[in-house]
């Protein structure tokens, strides 16, 4: 069966991929050429300095008692989301008594 390609459809195919190439690819193999408009990607990298004060013998457990509350608040507040990301990183042992993170600079 032969399909006629219009000029409008050809404008979305800058790499001139044929129908056989488009539909005949194995889905587990990454395509060698882009299909459709070229991707425009940007990346931002921001660094920040955080301070953490720890106590080795404190009654509360960070993972069992505090982190579930922070995770719940992180769904609704971007500042808590950043705090959750910081607390789930590999931290030294102990309970954080004070955390100082510049939240406004990392958004």
PDB file of C-alpha atoms in Angstrom:
ATOM      1  CA  UNK A   1       0.000   0.000   0.000  1.00  0.00           C
ATOM      2  CA  UNK A   2       1.402   3.391  -0.963  1.00  0.00           C
ATOM      3  CA  UNK A   3       0.878   6.465   1.233  1.00  0.00           C
ATOM      4  CA  UNK A   4       1.182   9.904  -0.256  1.00  0.00           C
ATOM      5  CA  UNK A   5       3.130  12.413   1.877  1.00  0.00           C
ATOM      6  CA  UNK A   6       1.944  16.005   1.726  1.00  0.00           C
ATOM      7  CA  UNK A   7       4.234  19.033   1.898  1.00  0.00           C
ATOM      8  CA  UNK A   8       2.939  19.877   5.366  1.00  0.00           C
ATOM      9  CA  UNK A   9       3.786  16.416   6.694  1.00  0.00           C
ATOM     10  CA  UNK A  10       7.215  16.559   5.048  1.00  0.00           C
ATOM     11  CA  UNK A  11       8.041  19.766   6.936  1.00  0.00           C
ATOM     12  CA  UNK A  12       7.863  17.793  10.215  1.00  0.00           C
ATOM     13  CA  UNK A  13      10.350  15.257   8.868  1.00  0.00           C
ATOM     14  CA  UNK A  14      13.663  17.134   8.593  1.00  0.00           C
ATOM     15  CA  UNK A  15      15.720  13.903   8.515  1.00  0.00           C
ATOM     16  CA  UNK A  16      13.671  12.384   5.661  1.00  0.00           C
ATOM     17  CA  UNK A  17      12.799   9.187   7.505  1.00  0.00           C
ATOM     18  CA  UNK A  18      10.766   6.826   5.364  1.00  0.00           C
ATOM     19  CA  UNK A  19       7.597   5.128   6.557  1.00  0.00           C
ATOM     20  CA  UNK A  20       9.405   1.771   6.522  1.00  0.00           C
ATOM     21  CA  UNK A  21      12.134   3.136   8.810  1.00  0.00           C
ATOM     22  CA  UNK A  22       9.582   4.733  11.138  1.00  0.00           C
ATOM     23  CA  UNK A  23       7.294   1.730  11.543  1.00  0.00           C
ATOM     24  CA  UNK A  24       9.895  -1.000  11.038  1.00  0.00           C
ATOM     25  CA  UNK A  25      12.127  -0.117  14.002  1.00  0.00           C
ATOM     26  CA  UNK A  26      12.584  -2.491  16.903  1.00  0.00           C
ATOM     27  CA  UNK A  27      11.199  -0.673  19.977  1.00  0.00           C
ATOM     28  CA  UNK A  28      14.012  -1.985  22.181  1.00  0.00           C
ATOM     29  CA  UNK A  29      16.674  -0.340  19.980  1.00  0.00           C
ATOM     30  CA  UNK A  30      17.321   3.388  20.295  1.00  0.00           C
ATOM     31  CA  UNK A  31      16.770   5.115  16.928  1.00  0.00           C
ATOM     32  CA  UNK A  32      19.853   6.446  15.168  1.00  0.00           C
ATOM     33  CA  UNK A  33      18.047   9.532  13.843  1.00  0.00           C
ATOM     34  CA  UNK A  34      15.571  11.867  15.458  1.00  0.00           C
ATOM     35  CA  UNK A  35      11.956  11.702  14.353  1.00  0.00           C
ATOM     36  CA  UNK A  36      10.081  14.971  13.981  1.00  0.00           C
ATOM     37  CA  UNK A  37      11.348  18.357  15.036  1.00  0.00           C
ATOM     38  CA  UNK A  38      14.830  18.510  16.547  1.00  0.00           C
ATOM     39  CA  UNK A  39      14.954  18.478  20.343  1.00  0.00           C
ATOM     40  CA  UNK A  40      15.899  21.653  22.128  1.00  0.00           C
ATOM     41  CA  UNK A  41      17.440  20.823  25.484  1.00  0.00           C
ATOM     42  CA  UNK A  42      18.936  23.030  28.153  1.00  0.00           C
ATOM     43  CA  UNK A  43      20.569  22.146  31.440  1.00  0.00           C
ATOM     44  CA  UNK A  44      21.102  24.220  34.556  1.00  0.00           C
ATOM     45  CA  UNK A  45      23.511  23.410  37.318  1.00  0.00           C
ATOM     46  CA  UNK A  46      23.288  25.313  40.561  1.00  0.00           C
ATOM     47  CA  UNK A  47      25.398  24.699  43.605  1.00  0.00           C
ATOM     48  CA  UNK A  48      24.665  25.781  47.130  1.00  0.00           C
ATOM     49  CA  UNK A  49      26.273  25.486  50.503  1.00  0.00           C
ATOM     50  CA  UNK A  50      24.275  23.962  53.340  1.00  0.00           C
ATOM     51  CA  UNK A  51      25.124  23.667  57.031  1.00  0.00           C
ATOM     52  CA  UNK A  52      23.962  20.838  59.253  1.00  0.00           C
ATOM     53  CA  UNK A  53      24.244  20.480  63.021  1.00  0.00           C
ATOM     54  CA  UNK A  54      23.890  16.877  64.287  1.00  0.00           C
ATOM     55  CA  UNK A  55      23.254  15.261  67.673  1.00  0.00           C
ATOM     56  CA  UNK A  56      24.289  11.618  68.128  1.00  0.00           C
ATOM     57  CA  UNK A  57      21.940  10.739  71.027  1.00  0.00           C
ATOM     58  CA  UNK A  58      18.545  12.339  70.384  1.00  0.00           C
ATOM     59  CA  UNK A  59      15.116  10.802  71.100  1.00  0.00           C
ATOM     60  CA  UNK A  60      13.660  11.218  67.613  1.00  0.00           C
ATOM     61  CA  UNK A  61      14.527   9.171  64.546  1.00  0.00           C
ATOM     62  CA  UNK A  62      14.979  11.107  61.318  1.00  0.00           C
ATOM     63  CA  UNK A  63      13.907   8.276  58.982  1.00  0.00           C
ATOM     64  CA  UNK A  64      11.027   6.918  61.090  1.00  0.00           C
ATOM     65  CA  UNK A  65       9.456  10.002  62.657  1.00  0.00           C
ATOM     66  CA  UNK A  66      10.491  13.190  60.883  1.00  0.00           C
ATOM     67  CA  UNK A  67      11.020  12.247  57.236  1.00  0.00           C
ATOM     68  CA  UNK A  68       7.407  11.036  56.663  1.00  0.00           C
ATOM     69  CA  UNK A  69       6.123  14.468  57.757  1.00  0.00           C
ATOM     70  CA  UNK A  70       8.615  16.251  55.480  1.00  0.00           C
ATOM     71  CA  UNK A  71       7.611  13.972  52.569  1.00  0.00           C
ATOM     72  CA  UNK A  72       3.945  14.817  53.127  1.00  0.00           C
ATOM     73  CA  UNK A  73       4.644  18.549  53.225  1.00  0.00           C
ATOM     74  CA  UNK A  74       6.906  18.254  50.145  1.00  0.00           C
ATOM     75  CA  UNK A  75       3.897  17.390  47.980  1.00  0.00           C
ATOM     76  CA  UNK A  76       2.435  20.856  48.578  1.00  0.00           C
ATOM     77  CA  UNK A  77       5.442  23.098  49.210  1.00  0.00           C
ATOM     78  CA  UNK A  78       8.557  23.441  47.020  1.00  0.00           C
ATOM     79  CA  UNK A  79      10.666  24.481  50.024  1.00  0.00           C
ATOM     80  CA  UNK A  80       9.850  21.237  51.823  1.00  0.00           C
ATOM     81  CA  UNK A  81      10.610  19.366  48.596  1.00  0.00           C
ATOM     82  CA  UNK A  82      14.137  20.791  48.626  1.00  0.00           C
ATOM     83  CA  UNK A  83      14.445  19.916  52.323  1.00  0.00           C
ATOM     84  CA  UNK A  84      13.336  16.358  51.563  1.00  0.00           C
ATOM     85  CA  UNK A  85      15.943  16.063  48.791  1.00  0.00           C
ATOM     86  CA  UNK A  86      18.614  17.267  51.192  1.00  0.00           C
ATOM     87  CA  UNK A  87      17.579  14.958  54.046  1.00  0.00           C
ATOM     88  CA  UNK A  88      17.355  11.852  51.857  1.00  0.00           C
ATOM     89  CA  UNK A  89      20.929  12.299  50.645  1.00  0.00           C
ATOM     90  CA  UNK A  90      23.636  10.292  52.358  1.00  0.00           C
ATOM     91  CA  UNK A  91      23.932  12.100  55.700  1.00  0.00           C
ATOM     92  CA  UNK A  92      26.313  11.325  58.561  1.00  0.00           C
ATOM     93  CA  UNK A  93      24.869   9.505  61.561  1.00  0.00           C
ATOM     94  CA  UNK A  94      22.912  11.542  64.077  1.00  0.00           C
ATOM     95  CA  UNK A  95      19.740  13.597  64.257  1.00  0.00           C
ATOM     96  CA  UNK A  96      19.821  17.003  62.524  1.00  0.00           C
ATOM     97  CA  UNK A  97      19.278  19.662  65.184  1.00  0.00           C
ATOM     98  CA  UNK A  98      19.581  22.562  62.766  1.00  0.00           C
ATOM     99  CA  UNK A  99      19.641  22.729  58.971  1.00  0.00           C
ATOM    100  CA  UNK A 100      20.640  25.877  57.142  1.00  0.00           C
ATOM    101  CA  UNK A 101      19.878  25.774  53.404  1.00  0.00           C
ATOM    102  CA  UNK A 102      19.526  28.830  51.146  1.00  0.00           C
ATOM    103  CA  UNK A 103      16.120  27.856  49.711  1.00  0.00           C
ATOM    104  CA  UNK A 104      15.520  30.981  47.659  1.00  0.00           C
ATOM    105  CA  UNK A 105      18.802  30.630  45.774  1.00  0.00           C
ATOM    106  CA  UNK A 106      18.151  27.111  44.512  1.00  0.00           C
ATOM    107  CA  UNK A 107      14.714  27.579  42.988  1.00  0.00           C
TER     108      UNK A 107
END
